[in-house]
GROMACS .gro file of C-alpha atoms in nm:
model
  171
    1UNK     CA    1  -1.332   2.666   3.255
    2UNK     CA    2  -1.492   2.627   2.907
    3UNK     CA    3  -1.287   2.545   2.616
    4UNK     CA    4  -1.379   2.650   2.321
    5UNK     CA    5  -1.370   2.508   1.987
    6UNK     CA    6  -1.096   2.771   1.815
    7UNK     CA    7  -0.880   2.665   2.126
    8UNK     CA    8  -0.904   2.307   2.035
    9UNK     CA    9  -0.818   2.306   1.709
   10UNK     CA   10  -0.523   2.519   1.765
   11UNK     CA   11  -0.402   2.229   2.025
   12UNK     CA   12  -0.532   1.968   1.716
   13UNK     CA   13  -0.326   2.157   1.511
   14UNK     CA   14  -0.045   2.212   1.695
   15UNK     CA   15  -0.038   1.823   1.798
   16UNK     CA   16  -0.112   1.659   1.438
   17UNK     CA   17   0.195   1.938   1.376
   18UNK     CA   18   0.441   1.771   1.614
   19UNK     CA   19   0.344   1.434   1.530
   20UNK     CA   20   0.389   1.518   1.147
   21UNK     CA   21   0.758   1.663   1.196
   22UNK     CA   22   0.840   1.339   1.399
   23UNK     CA   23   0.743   1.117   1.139
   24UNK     CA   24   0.896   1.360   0.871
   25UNK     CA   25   1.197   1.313   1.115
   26UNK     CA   26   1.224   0.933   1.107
   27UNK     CA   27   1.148   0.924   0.712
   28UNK     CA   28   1.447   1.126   0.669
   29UNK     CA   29   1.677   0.967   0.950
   30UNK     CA   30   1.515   0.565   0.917
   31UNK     CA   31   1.354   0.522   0.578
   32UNK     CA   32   1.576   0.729   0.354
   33UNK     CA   33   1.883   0.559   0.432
   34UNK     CA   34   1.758   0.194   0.313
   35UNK     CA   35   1.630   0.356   0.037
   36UNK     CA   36   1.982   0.520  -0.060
   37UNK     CA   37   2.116   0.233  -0.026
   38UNK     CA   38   1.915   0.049  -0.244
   39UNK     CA   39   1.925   0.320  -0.518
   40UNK     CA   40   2.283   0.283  -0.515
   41UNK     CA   41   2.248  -0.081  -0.583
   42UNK     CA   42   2.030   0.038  -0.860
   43UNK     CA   43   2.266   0.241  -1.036
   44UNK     CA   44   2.557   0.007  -0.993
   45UNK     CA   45   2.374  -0.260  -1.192
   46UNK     CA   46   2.279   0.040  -1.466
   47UNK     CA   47   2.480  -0.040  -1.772
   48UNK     CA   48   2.666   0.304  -1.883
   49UNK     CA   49   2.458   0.602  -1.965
   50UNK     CA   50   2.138   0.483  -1.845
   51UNK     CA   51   1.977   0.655  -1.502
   52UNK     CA   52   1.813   0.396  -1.225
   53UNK     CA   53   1.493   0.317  -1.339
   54UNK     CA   54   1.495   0.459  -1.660
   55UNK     CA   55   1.626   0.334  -1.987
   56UNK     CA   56   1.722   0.480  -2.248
   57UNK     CA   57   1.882   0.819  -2.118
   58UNK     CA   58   1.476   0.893  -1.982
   59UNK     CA   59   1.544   1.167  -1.726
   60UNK     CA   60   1.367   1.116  -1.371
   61UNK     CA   61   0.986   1.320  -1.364
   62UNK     CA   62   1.093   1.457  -1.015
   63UNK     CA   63   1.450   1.461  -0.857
   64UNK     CA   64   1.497   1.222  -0.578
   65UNK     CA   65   1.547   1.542  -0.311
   66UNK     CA   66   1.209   1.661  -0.410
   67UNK     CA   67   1.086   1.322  -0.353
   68UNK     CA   68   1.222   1.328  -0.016
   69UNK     CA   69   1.117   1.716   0.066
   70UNK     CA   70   0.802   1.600  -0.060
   71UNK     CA   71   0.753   1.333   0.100
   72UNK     CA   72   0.814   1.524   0.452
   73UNK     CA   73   0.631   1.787   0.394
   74UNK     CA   74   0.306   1.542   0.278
   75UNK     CA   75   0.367   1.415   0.590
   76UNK     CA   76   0.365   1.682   0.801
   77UNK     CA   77   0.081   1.844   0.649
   78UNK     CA   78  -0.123   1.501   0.675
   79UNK     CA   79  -0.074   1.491   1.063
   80UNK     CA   80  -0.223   1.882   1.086
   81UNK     CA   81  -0.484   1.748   0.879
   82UNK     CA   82  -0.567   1.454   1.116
   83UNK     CA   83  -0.500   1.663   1.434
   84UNK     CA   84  -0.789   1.904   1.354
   85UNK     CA   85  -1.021   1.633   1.225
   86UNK     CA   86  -0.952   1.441   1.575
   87UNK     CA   87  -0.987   1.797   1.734
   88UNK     CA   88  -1.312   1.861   1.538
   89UNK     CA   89  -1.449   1.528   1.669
   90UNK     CA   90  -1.300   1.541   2.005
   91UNK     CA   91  -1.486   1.865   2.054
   92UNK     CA   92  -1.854   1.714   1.900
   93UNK     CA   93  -1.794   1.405   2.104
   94UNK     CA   94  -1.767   1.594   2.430
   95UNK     CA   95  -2.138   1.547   2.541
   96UNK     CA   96  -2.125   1.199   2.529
   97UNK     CA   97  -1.811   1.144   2.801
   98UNK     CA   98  -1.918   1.403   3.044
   99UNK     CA   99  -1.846   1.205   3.349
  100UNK     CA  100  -1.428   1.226   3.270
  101UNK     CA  101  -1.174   1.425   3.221
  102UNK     CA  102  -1.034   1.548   2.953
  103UNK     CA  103  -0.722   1.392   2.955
  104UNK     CA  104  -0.952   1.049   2.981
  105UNK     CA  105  -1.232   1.132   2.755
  106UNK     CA  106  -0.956   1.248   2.474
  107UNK     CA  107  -0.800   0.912   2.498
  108UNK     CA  108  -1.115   0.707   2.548
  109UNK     CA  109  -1.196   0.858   2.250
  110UNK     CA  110  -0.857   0.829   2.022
  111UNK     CA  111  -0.867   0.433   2.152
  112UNK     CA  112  -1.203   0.395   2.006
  113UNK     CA  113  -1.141   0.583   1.691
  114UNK     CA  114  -0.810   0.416   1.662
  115UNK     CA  115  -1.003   0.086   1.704
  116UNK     CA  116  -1.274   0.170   1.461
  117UNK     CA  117  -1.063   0.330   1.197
  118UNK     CA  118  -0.740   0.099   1.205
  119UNK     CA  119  -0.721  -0.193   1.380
  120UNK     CA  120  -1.114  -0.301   1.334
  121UNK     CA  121  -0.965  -0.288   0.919
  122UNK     CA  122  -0.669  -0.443   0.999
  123UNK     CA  123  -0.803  -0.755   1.186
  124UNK     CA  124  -1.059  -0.813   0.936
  125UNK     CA  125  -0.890  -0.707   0.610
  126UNK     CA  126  -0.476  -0.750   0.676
  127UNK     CA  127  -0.291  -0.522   0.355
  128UNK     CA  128  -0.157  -0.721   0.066
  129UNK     CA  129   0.105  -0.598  -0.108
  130UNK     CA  130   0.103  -0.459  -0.450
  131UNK     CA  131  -0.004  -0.703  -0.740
  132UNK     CA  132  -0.170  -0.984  -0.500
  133UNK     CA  133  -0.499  -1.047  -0.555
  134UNK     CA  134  -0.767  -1.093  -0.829
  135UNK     CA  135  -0.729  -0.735  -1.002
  136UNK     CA  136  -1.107  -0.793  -1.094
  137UNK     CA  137  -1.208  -0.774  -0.768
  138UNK     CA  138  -0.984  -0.433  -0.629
  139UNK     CA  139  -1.321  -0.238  -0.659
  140UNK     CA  140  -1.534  -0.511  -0.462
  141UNK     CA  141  -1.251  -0.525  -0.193
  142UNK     CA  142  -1.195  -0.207  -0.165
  143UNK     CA  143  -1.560  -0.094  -0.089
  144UNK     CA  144  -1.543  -0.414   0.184
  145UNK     CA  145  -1.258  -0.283   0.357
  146UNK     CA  146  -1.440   0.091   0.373
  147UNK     CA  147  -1.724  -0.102   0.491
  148UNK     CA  148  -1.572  -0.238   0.755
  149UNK     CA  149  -1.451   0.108   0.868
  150UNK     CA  150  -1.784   0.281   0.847
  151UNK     CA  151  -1.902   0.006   1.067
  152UNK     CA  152  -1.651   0.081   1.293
  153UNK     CA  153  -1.697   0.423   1.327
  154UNK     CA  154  -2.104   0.396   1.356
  155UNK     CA  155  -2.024   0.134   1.657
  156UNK     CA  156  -1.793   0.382   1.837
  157UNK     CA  157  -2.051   0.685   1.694
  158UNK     CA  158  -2.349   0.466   1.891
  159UNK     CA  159  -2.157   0.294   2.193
  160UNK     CA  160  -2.276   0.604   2.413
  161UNK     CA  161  -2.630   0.694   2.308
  162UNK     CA  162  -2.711   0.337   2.353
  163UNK     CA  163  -2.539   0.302   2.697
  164UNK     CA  164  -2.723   0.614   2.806
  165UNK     CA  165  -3.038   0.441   2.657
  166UNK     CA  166  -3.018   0.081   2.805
  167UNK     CA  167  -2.914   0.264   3.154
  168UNK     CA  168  -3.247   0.471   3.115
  169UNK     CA  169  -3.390   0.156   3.023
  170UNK     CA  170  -3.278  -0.024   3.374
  171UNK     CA  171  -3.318   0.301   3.582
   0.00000   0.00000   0.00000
């Protein structure tokens, strides 16, 4: 049976979809509720007439429940984003892991892009938090850290045409 490409981004789609709602899901039922709390805090500590955050009677730019709506629905859309981009690539990549299945060749491949992409950075390049670091160099680290990912992705990109190769090579 061939698949064809509209059929794989519909399951990319439909995947990055799922995997958006769930984390939409545990923003609302995990993350929000620290964040409550701590807004509470916030307020309690507010002398009288003054809104968390904001002095002087300054009204918030966007109401916390748009924040949160928001927030889900960035989220949601983001993993539909990714889940036809993976699709996208999962279908271009399919010539060069044409000895496995699918179910093995798609996570062969997420493993490798997953390595490439996130942990590769991670290892090398660990995220500081906000205001650590020489603010001079943000730029300079910034373009290392892409670096690092574009190498990544041109060692995953090149694992199989030179495995073919150096087989070739031996046979």
């Amino acid at each position: 049976m061939t698949t064809t490409y509209r059929s794989l981004a519909l399951r990319g789609i439909a995947a990055g979809g799922i995997a958006g709602a769930a984390s939409a899901l545990v923003q609302l039922l995990v993350t929000e509720i620290p964040i409550r709390a701590a807004l509470a805090v916030e307020e309690a500590r507010e002398p009288a007439g003054e809104s968390a955050g904001h002095s002087h009677g300054e009204e918030a730019l966007v109401s916390r429940g748009a924040q949160v709506v928001g927030g889900m629905l960035g989220v949601v859309i983001v993993g539909i984003a990714v889940g036809l981009v993976f699709a996208t690539a999962y279908a271009l990549s399919k010539r060069w892991f044409v000895d496995r299945t699918p179910f093995s060749r798609s996570f062969a491949f997420g493993a490798a892009v997953f390595g490439a992409v996130a942990l590769l950075p991670w290892i090398k390049y660990p995220a500081n938090p906000p205001a650590v670091g020489d603010p001079e160099t943000v730029n300079y680290r910034t373009a290392l850290y892409l670096g690092v990912v574009v190498a990544g992705l041109v060692i995953v990109w090149g694992r199989e045409p030179a495995r073919r190769a150096a087989a070739r090579a031996v046979a």
